[in-house]
CSV table of C-alpha atoms and ligand atoms in Angstrom, one decimal:
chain,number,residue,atom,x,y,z
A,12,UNK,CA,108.5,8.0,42.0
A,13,UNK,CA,107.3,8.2,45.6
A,14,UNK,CA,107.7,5.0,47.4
A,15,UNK,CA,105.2,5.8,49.9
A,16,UNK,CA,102.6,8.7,50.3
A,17,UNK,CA,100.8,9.3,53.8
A,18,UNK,CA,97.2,11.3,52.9
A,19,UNK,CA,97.1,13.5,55.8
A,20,UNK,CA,99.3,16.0,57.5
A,21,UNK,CA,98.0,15.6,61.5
A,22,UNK,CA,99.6,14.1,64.6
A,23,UNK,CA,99.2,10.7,63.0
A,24,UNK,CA,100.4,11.2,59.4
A,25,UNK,CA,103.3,13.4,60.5
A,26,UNK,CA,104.3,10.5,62.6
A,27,UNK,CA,104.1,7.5,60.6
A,28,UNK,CA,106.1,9.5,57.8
A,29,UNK,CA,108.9,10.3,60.6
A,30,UNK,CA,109.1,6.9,61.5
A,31,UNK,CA,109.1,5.5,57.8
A,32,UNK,CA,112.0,7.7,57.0
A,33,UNK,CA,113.9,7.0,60.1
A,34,UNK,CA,113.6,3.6,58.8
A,35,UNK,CA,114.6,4.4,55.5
A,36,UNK,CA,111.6,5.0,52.9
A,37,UNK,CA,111.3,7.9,50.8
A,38,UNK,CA,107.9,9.5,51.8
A,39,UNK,CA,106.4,12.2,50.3
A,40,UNK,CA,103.3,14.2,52.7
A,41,UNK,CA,100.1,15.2,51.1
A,42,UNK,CA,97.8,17.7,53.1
A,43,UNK,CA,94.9,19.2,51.2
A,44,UNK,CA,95.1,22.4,53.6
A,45,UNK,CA,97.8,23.5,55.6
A,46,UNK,CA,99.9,21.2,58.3
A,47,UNK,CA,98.0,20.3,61.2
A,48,UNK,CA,94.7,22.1,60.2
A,49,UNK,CA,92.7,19.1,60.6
A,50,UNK,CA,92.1,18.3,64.1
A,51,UNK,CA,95.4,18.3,65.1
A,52,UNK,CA,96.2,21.6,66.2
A,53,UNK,CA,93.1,21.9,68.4
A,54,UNK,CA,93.4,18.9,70.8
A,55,UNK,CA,93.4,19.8,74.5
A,56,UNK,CA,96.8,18.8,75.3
A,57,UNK,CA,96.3,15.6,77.0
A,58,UNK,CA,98.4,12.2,77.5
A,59,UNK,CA,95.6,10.3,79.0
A,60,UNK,CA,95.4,6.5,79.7
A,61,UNK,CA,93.2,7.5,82.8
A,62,UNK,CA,90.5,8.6,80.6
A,63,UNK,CA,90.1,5.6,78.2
A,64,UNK,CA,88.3,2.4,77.6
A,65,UNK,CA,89.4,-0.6,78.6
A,66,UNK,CA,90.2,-2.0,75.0
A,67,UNK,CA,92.9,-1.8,72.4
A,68,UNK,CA,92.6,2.0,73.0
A,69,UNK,CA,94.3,1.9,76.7
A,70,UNK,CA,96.7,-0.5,75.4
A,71,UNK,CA,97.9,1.9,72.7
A,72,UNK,CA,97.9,4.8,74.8
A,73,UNK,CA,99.7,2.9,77.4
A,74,UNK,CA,102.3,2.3,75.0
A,75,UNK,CA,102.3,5.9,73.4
A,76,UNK,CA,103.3,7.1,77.2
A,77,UNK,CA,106.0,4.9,77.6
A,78,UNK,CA,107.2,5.7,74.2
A,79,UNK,CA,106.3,9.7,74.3
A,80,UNK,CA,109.8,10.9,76.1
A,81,UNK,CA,111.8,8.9,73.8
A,82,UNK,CA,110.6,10.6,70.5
A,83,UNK,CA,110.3,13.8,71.9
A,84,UNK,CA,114.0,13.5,72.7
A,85,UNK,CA,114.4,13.2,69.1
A,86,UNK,CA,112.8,16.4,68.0
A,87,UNK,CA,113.9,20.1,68.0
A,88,UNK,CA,111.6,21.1,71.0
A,89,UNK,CA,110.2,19.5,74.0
A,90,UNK,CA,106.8,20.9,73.4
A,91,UNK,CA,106.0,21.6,76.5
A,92,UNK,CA,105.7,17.7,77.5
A,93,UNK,CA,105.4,16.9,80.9
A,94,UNK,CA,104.5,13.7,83.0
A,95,UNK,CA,102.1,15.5,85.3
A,96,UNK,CA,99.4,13.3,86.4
A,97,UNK,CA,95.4,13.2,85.5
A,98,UNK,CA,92.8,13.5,88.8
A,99,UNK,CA,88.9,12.7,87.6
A,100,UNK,CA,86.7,14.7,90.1
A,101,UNK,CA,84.0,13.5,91.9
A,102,UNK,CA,81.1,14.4,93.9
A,103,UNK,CA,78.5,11.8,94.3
A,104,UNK,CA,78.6,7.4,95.5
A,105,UNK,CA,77.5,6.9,92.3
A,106,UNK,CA,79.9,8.2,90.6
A,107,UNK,CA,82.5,6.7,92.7
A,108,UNK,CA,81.3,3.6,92.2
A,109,UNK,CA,81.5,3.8,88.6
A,110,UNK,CA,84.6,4.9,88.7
A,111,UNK,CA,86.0,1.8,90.6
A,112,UNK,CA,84.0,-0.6,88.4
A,113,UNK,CA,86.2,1.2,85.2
A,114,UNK,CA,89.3,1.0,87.1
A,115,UNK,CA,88.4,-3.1,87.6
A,116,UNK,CA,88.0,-3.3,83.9
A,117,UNK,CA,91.4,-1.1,83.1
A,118,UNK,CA,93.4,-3.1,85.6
A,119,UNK,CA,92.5,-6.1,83.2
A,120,UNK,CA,94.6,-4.2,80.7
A,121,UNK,CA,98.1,-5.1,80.7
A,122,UNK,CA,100.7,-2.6,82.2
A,123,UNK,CA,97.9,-0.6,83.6
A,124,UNK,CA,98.8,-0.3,87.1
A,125,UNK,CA,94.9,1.6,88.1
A,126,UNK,CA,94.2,5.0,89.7
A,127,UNK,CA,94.9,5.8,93.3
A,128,UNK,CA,91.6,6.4,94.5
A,129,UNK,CA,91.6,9.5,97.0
A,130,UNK,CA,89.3,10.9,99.6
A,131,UNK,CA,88.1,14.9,100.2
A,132,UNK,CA,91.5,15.6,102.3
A,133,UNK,CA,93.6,13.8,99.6
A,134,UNK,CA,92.1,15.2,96.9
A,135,UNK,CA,92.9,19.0,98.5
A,136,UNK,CA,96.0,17.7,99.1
A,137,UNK,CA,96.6,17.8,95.1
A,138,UNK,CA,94.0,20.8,94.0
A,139,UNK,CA,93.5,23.2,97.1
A,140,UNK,CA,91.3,25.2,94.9
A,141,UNK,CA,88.8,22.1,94.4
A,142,UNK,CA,85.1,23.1,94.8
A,143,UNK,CA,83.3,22.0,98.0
A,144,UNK,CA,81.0,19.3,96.6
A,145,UNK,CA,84.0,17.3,95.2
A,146,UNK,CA,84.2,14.3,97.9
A,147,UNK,CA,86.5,12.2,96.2
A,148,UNK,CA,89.0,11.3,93.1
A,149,UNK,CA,90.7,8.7,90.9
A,150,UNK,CA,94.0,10.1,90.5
A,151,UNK,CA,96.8,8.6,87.9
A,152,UNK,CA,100.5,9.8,87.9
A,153,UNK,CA,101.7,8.4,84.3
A,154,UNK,CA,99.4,10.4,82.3
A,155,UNK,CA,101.1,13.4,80.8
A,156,UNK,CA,100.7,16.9,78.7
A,157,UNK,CA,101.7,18.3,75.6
A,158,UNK,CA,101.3,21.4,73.5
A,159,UNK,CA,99.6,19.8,70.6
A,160,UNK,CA,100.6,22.8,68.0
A,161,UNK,CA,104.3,22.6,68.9
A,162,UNK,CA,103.8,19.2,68.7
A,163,UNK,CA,102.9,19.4,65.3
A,164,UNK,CA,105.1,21.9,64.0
A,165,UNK,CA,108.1,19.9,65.8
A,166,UNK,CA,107.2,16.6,63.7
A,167,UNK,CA,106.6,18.7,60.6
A,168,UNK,CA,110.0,20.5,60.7
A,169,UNK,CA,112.5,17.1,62.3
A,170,UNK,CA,110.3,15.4,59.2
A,171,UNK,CA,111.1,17.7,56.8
A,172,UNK,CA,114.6,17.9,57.9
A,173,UNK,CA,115.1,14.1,57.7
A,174,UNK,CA,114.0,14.0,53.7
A,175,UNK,CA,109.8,13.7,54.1
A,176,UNK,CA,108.4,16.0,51.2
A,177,UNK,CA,105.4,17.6,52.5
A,178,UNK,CA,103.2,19.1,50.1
A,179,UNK,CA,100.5,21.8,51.5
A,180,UNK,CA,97.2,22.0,49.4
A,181,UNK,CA,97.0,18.9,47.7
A,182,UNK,CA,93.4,17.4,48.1
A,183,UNK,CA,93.4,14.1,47.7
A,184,UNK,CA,90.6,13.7,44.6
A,185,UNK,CA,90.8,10.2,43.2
A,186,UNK,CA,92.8,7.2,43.8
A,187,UNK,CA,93.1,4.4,41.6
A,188,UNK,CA,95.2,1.2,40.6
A,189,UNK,CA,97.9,2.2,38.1
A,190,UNK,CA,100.0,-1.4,37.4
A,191,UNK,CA,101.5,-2.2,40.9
A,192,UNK,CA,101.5,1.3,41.8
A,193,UNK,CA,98.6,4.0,43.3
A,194,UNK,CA,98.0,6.5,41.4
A,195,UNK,CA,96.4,10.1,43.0
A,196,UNK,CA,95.0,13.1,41.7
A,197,UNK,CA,95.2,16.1,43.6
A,198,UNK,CA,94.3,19.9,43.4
A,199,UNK,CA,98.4,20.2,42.7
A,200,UNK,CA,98.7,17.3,40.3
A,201,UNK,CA,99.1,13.6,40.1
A,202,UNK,CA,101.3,11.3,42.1
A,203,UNK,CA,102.3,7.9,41.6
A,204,UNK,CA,103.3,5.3,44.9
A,205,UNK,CA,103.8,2.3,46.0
A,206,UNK,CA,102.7,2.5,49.2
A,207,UNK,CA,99.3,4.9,50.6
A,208,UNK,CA,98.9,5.4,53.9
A,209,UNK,CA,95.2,6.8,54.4
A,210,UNK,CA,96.0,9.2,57.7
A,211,UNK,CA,93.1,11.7,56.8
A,212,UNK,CA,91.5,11.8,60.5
A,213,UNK,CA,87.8,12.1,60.3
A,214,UNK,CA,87.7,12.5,56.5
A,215,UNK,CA,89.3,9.1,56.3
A,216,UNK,CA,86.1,7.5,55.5
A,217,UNK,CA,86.0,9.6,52.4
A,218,UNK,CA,89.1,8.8,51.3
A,219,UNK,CA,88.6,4.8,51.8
A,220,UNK,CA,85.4,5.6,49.7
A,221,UNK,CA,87.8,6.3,46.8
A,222,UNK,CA,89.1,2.8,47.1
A,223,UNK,CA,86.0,1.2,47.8
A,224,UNK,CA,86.1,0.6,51.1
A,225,UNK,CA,83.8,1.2,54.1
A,226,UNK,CA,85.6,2.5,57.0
A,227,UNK,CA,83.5,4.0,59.3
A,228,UNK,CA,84.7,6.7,61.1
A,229,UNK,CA,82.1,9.0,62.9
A,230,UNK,CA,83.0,13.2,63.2
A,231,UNK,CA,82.3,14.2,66.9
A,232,UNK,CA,83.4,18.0,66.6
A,233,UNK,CA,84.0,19.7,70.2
A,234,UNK,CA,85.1,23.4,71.6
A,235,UNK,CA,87.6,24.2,73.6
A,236,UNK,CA,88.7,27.5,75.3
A,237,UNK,CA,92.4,28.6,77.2
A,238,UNK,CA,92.5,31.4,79.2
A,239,UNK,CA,95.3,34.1,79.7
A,240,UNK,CA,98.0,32.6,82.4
A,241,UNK,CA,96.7,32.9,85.9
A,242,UNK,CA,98.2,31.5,89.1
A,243,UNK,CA,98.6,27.6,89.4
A,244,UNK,CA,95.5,26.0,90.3
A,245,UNK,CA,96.6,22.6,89.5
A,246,UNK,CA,99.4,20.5,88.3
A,247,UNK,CA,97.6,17.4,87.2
A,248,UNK,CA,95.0,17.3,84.3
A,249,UNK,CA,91.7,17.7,85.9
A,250,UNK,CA,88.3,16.1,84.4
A,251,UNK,CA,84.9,15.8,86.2
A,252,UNK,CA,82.1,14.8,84.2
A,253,UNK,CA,79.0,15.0,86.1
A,254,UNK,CA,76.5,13.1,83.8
A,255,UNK,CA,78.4,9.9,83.4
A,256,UNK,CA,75.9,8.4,80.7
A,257,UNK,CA,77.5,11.8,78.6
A,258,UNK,CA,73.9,13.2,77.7
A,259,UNK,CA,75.2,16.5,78.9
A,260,UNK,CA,77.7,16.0,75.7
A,261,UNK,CA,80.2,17.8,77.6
A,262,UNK,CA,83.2,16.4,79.9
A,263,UNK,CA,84.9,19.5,82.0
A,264,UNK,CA,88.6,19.5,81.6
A,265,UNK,CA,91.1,21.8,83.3
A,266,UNK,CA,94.4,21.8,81.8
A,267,UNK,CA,97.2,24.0,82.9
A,268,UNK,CA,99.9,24.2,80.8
A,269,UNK,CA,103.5,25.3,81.8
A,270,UNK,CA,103.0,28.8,81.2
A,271,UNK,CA,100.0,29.3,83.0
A,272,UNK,CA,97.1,29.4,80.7
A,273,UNK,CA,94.1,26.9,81.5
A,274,UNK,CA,93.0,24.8,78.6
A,275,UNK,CA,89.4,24.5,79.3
A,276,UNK,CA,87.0,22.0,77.4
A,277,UNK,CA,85.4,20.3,76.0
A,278,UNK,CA,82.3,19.9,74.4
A,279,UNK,CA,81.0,17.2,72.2
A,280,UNK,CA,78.8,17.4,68.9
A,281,UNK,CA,78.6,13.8,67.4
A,282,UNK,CA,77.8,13.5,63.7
A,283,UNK,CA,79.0,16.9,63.9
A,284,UNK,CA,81.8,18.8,61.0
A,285,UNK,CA,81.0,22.2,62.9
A,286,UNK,CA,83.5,23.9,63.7
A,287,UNK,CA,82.0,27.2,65.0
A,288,UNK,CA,82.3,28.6,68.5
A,289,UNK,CA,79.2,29.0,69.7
A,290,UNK,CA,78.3,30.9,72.6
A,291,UNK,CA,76.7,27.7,74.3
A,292,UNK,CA,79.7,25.5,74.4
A,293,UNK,CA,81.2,28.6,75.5
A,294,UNK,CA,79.1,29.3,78.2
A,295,UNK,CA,79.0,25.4,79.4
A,296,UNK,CA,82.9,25.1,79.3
A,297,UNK,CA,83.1,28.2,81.4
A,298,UNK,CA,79.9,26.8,84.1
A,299,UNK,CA,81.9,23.5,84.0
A,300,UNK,CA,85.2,25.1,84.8
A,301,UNK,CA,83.7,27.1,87.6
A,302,UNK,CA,81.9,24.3,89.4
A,303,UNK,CA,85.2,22.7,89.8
A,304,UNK,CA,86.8,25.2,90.8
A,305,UNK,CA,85.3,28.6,91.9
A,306,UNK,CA,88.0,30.7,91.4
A,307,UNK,CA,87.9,30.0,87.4
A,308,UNK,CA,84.7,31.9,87.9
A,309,UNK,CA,84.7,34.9,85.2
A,310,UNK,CA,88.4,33.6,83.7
A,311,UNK,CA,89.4,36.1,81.4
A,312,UNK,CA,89.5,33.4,77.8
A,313,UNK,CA,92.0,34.1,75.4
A,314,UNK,CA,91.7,31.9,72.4
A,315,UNK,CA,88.3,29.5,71.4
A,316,UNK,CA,88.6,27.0,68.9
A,317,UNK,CA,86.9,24.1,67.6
A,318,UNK,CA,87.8,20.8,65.8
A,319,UNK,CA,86.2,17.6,64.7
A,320,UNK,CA,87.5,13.9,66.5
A,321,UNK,CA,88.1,11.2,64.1
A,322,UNK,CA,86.3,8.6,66.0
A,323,UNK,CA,86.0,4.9,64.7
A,324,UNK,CA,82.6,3.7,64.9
A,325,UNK,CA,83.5,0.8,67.0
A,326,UNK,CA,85.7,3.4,69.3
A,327,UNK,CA,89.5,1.1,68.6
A,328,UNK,CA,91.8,2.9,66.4
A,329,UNK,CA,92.1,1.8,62.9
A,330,UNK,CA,95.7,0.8,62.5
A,331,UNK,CA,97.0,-1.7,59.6
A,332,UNK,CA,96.6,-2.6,56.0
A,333,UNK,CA,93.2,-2.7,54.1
A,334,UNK,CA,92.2,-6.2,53.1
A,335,UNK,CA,92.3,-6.6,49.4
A,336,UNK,CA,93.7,-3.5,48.5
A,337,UNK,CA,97.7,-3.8,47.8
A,338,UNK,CA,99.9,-1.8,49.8
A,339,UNK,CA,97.0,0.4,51.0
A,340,UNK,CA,97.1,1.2,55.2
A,341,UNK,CA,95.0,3.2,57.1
A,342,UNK,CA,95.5,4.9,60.1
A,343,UNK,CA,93.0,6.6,62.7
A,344,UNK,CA,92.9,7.2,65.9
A,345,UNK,CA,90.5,7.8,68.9
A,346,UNK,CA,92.7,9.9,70.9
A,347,UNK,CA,95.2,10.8,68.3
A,348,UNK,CA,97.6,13.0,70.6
A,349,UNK,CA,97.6,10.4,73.1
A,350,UNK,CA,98.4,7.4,70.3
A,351,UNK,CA,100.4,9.3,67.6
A,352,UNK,CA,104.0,9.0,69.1
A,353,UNK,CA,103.7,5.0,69.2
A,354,UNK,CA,101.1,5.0,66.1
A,355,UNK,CA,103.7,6.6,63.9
A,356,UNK,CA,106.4,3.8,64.9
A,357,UNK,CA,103.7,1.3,64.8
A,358,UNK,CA,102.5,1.9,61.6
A,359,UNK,CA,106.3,2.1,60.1
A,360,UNK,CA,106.3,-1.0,61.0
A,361,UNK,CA,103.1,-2.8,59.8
A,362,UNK,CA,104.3,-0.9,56.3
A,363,UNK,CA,108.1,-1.6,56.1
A,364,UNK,CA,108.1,-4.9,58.1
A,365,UNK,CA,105.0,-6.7,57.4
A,366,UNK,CA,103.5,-7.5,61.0
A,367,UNK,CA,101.6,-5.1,63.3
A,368,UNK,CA,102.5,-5.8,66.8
A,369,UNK,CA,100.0,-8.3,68.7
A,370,UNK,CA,98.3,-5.0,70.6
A,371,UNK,CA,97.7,-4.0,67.6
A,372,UNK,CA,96.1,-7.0,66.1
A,373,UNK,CA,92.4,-5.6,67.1
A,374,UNK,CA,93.0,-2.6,65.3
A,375,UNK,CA,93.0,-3.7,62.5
A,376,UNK,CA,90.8,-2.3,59.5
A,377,UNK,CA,90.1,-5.7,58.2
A,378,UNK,CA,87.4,-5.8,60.9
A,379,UNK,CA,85.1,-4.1,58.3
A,380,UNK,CA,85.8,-5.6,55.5
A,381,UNK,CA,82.6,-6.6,54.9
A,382,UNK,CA,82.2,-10.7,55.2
B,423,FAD,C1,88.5,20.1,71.1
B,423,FAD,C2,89.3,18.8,70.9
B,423,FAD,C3,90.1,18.4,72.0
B,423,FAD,C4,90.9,17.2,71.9
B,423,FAD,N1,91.7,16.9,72.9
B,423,FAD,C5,92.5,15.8,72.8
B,423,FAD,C6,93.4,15.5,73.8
B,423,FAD,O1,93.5,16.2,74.8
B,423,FAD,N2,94.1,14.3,73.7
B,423,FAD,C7,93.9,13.5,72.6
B,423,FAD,O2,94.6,12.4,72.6
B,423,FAD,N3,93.1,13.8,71.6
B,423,FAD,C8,92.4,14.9,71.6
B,423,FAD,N4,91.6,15.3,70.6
B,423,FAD,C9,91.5,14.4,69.4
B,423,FAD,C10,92.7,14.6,68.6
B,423,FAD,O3,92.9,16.0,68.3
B,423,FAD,C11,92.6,13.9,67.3
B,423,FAD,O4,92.3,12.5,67.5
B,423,FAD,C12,93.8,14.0,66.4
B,423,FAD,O5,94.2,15.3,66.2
B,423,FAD,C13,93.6,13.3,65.0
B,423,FAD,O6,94.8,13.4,64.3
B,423,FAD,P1,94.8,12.9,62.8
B,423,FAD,O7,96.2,13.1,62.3
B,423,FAD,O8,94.2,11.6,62.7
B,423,FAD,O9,93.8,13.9,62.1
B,423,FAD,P2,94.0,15.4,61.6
B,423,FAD,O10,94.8,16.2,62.5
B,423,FAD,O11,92.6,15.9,61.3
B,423,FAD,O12,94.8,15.2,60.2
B,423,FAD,C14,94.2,14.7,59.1
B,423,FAD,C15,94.5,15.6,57.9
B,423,FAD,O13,94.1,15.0,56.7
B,423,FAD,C16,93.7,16.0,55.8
B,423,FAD,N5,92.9,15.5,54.8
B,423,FAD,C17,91.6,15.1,54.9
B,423,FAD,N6,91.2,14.7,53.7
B,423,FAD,C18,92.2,14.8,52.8
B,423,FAD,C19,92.4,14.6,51.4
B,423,FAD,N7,91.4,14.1,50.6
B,423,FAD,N8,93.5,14.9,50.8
B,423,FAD,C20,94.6,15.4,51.5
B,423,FAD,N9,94.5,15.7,52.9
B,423,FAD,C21,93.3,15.4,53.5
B,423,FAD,C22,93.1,17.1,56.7
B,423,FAD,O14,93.1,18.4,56.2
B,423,FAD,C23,93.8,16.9,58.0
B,423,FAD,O15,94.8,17.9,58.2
B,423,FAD,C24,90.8,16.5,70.7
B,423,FAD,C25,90.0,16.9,69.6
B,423,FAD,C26,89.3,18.0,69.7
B,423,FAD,C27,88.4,18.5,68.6
């Protein structure tokens, strides 16, 4: 028998098995495609505390940064991770207003130390290449990057390597009480644990169905494009976002990884499981990229992808154990490559030691039970 099974084989349950069986537990992986064909593999590639509301989710990610170097020093590959800074873009008061009314609310959070807010000279100083209208930025040095498939394939192989079992193609069909145990059909067969661990991103919902439970999780699916390498434009992550009230449904992100190529996004379809390119998002992602900075003007793109965010209704990740169901966690992020290193430690944990730290109190899934 399995002592614990983690439904799920993203950022986040690749991670909470590692860290289950660095702490001892036998923990068998069950992905109903391939590893890291969920979401996972088609993030953007950003770190960002920056970026994030001033709840739970900037505390986690906050820890997740501090954490990040330390587990990546325990896997087989860097991954490309780098502490290299995140600069929002702006070009209007308004917008710099709003900025520093954010930055109030993140300071609240503790450990955030706030953005360094620069004007147009300072701002040049960091992105020469910056688009005339840009009159200002929020920059913040702690955020960092990450190639989110090596990422995945790192914790899949050090995971492996430690004793996870990892099975490939095993949709998770029907759970149900067996005794004290859980007992799970799948497309491969039936398994029998002690322990589930419900890490299925934004089909997480659907799997807390099978249990009975109502977790809420809404599917925002979003492109994303990366160009061949070109000369360095920038080193830190670059965001402008030029309709702050998002009914644009698109925030412009400039990523340039270490070997050149711009990860350029992204686009946001809420309600959305569609995960075709389309030539719109195309075309906005490449207007977006351009009115930043001029230069990206006819990029040559390379690869175009899409994926569907897992996104909690109330926007906190969903971290702890299901009230009233024995032995049954779930495990869903917001901005699951930002969270996963300290989620996968956090959620070890909650399972093997009983009590989620106080940060993570809030994220709790008990806050839809319904009352
Ligand atoms: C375009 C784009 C850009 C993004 N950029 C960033 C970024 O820069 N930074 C950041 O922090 N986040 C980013 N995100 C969000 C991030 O990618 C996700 O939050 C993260 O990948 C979610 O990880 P996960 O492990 O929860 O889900 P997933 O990676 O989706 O893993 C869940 C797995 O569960 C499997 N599964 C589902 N149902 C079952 C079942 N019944 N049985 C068995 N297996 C099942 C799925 O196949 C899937 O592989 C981005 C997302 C998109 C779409």
């Amino acid at each position: 028998m399995s002592e614990c099974i983690v439904i799920g084989g993203g950022l986040i349950g690749l991670s909470t098995a590692l860290h289950l069986r660095w702490l001892g537990a036998s923990v068998r992986v069950l992905e109903r495609a391939r590893i890291g064909d969920g979401t996972s593999t088609r993030a953007s590639g950003w770190i960002s505390a920056h970026l994030r509301t001033p709840n739970e989710l900037l505390s986690v990610v906050l820890a997740s940064l501090e954490y990040f170097p330390e587990l990546i020093a325990r896997l087989d590959d860097d991954c490309a991770f780098g502490r290299c800074g995140s600069l929002v873009v702006l070009d209007s008061d308004a917008q710099l207003e709003q900025r520093r009314l954010l930055d109030i609310e993140q300071r609240n959070v503790a450990g955030y130390g706030g953005a360094t807010f620069l004007d147009r000279r300072q701002v040049r100083d960091i992105v020469p290449g910056i688009a005339d209208h840009i009159t200002a930025g929020a920059y913040f040095a702690g955020d960092a990057q990450v190639d989110p498939g090596r990422l995945v394939r790192a914790l899949h192989r050090v995971a492996t390597g430690a004793g996870v079992i990892v099975h490939e193609g095993a949709d998770v069909s029907t759970i149900r009480r067996d005794g004290a145990d859980w007992k799970l059909e799948t497309t491969i067969g039936a398994f029998t644990a002690e322990t589930l661990v419900n890490a299925a991103g934004a089909w997480a919902g659907t799997v807390a169905e099978q249990v009975g439970f109502d977790l809420p999780i809404v599917p925002i699916a979003g492109q994303l494009l990366v160009s061949v390498p070109v000369p360095r434009i920038t080193e830190p992550c670059v965001i402008y976002q030029p309709d702050p009230r998002f009914g644009n449904r698109f925030a412009c992100g400039v990523r340039q990884a270490q070997d050149g190529r711009l990860w350029l996004g992204t686009t946001y379809r809420p309600g959305s499981y569609d995960t075709a390119i389309t030539a719109e998002d195309t075309r906005t992602i490449l207007t977006g990229a351009a009115t930043i900075f001029p230069a990206l003007s006819g990029v040559e793109v390379e690869r175009a992808w899409a994926g569907v965010r897992p996104v909690p209704a109330d926007l906190v990740p969903v971290y702890g154990a299901v009230p009233g169901l024995d032995r049954f966690y779930a495990a869903v992020p917001v901005a699951g490559l930002a969270e996963c290193a300290i989620a996968g430690k956090a959620m070890a944990d909650i399972v093997l030691r009983g009590s989620p730290a106080p940060m993570l109190e809030a994220c709790s899934p008990g806050r839809f039970a319904a009352s």
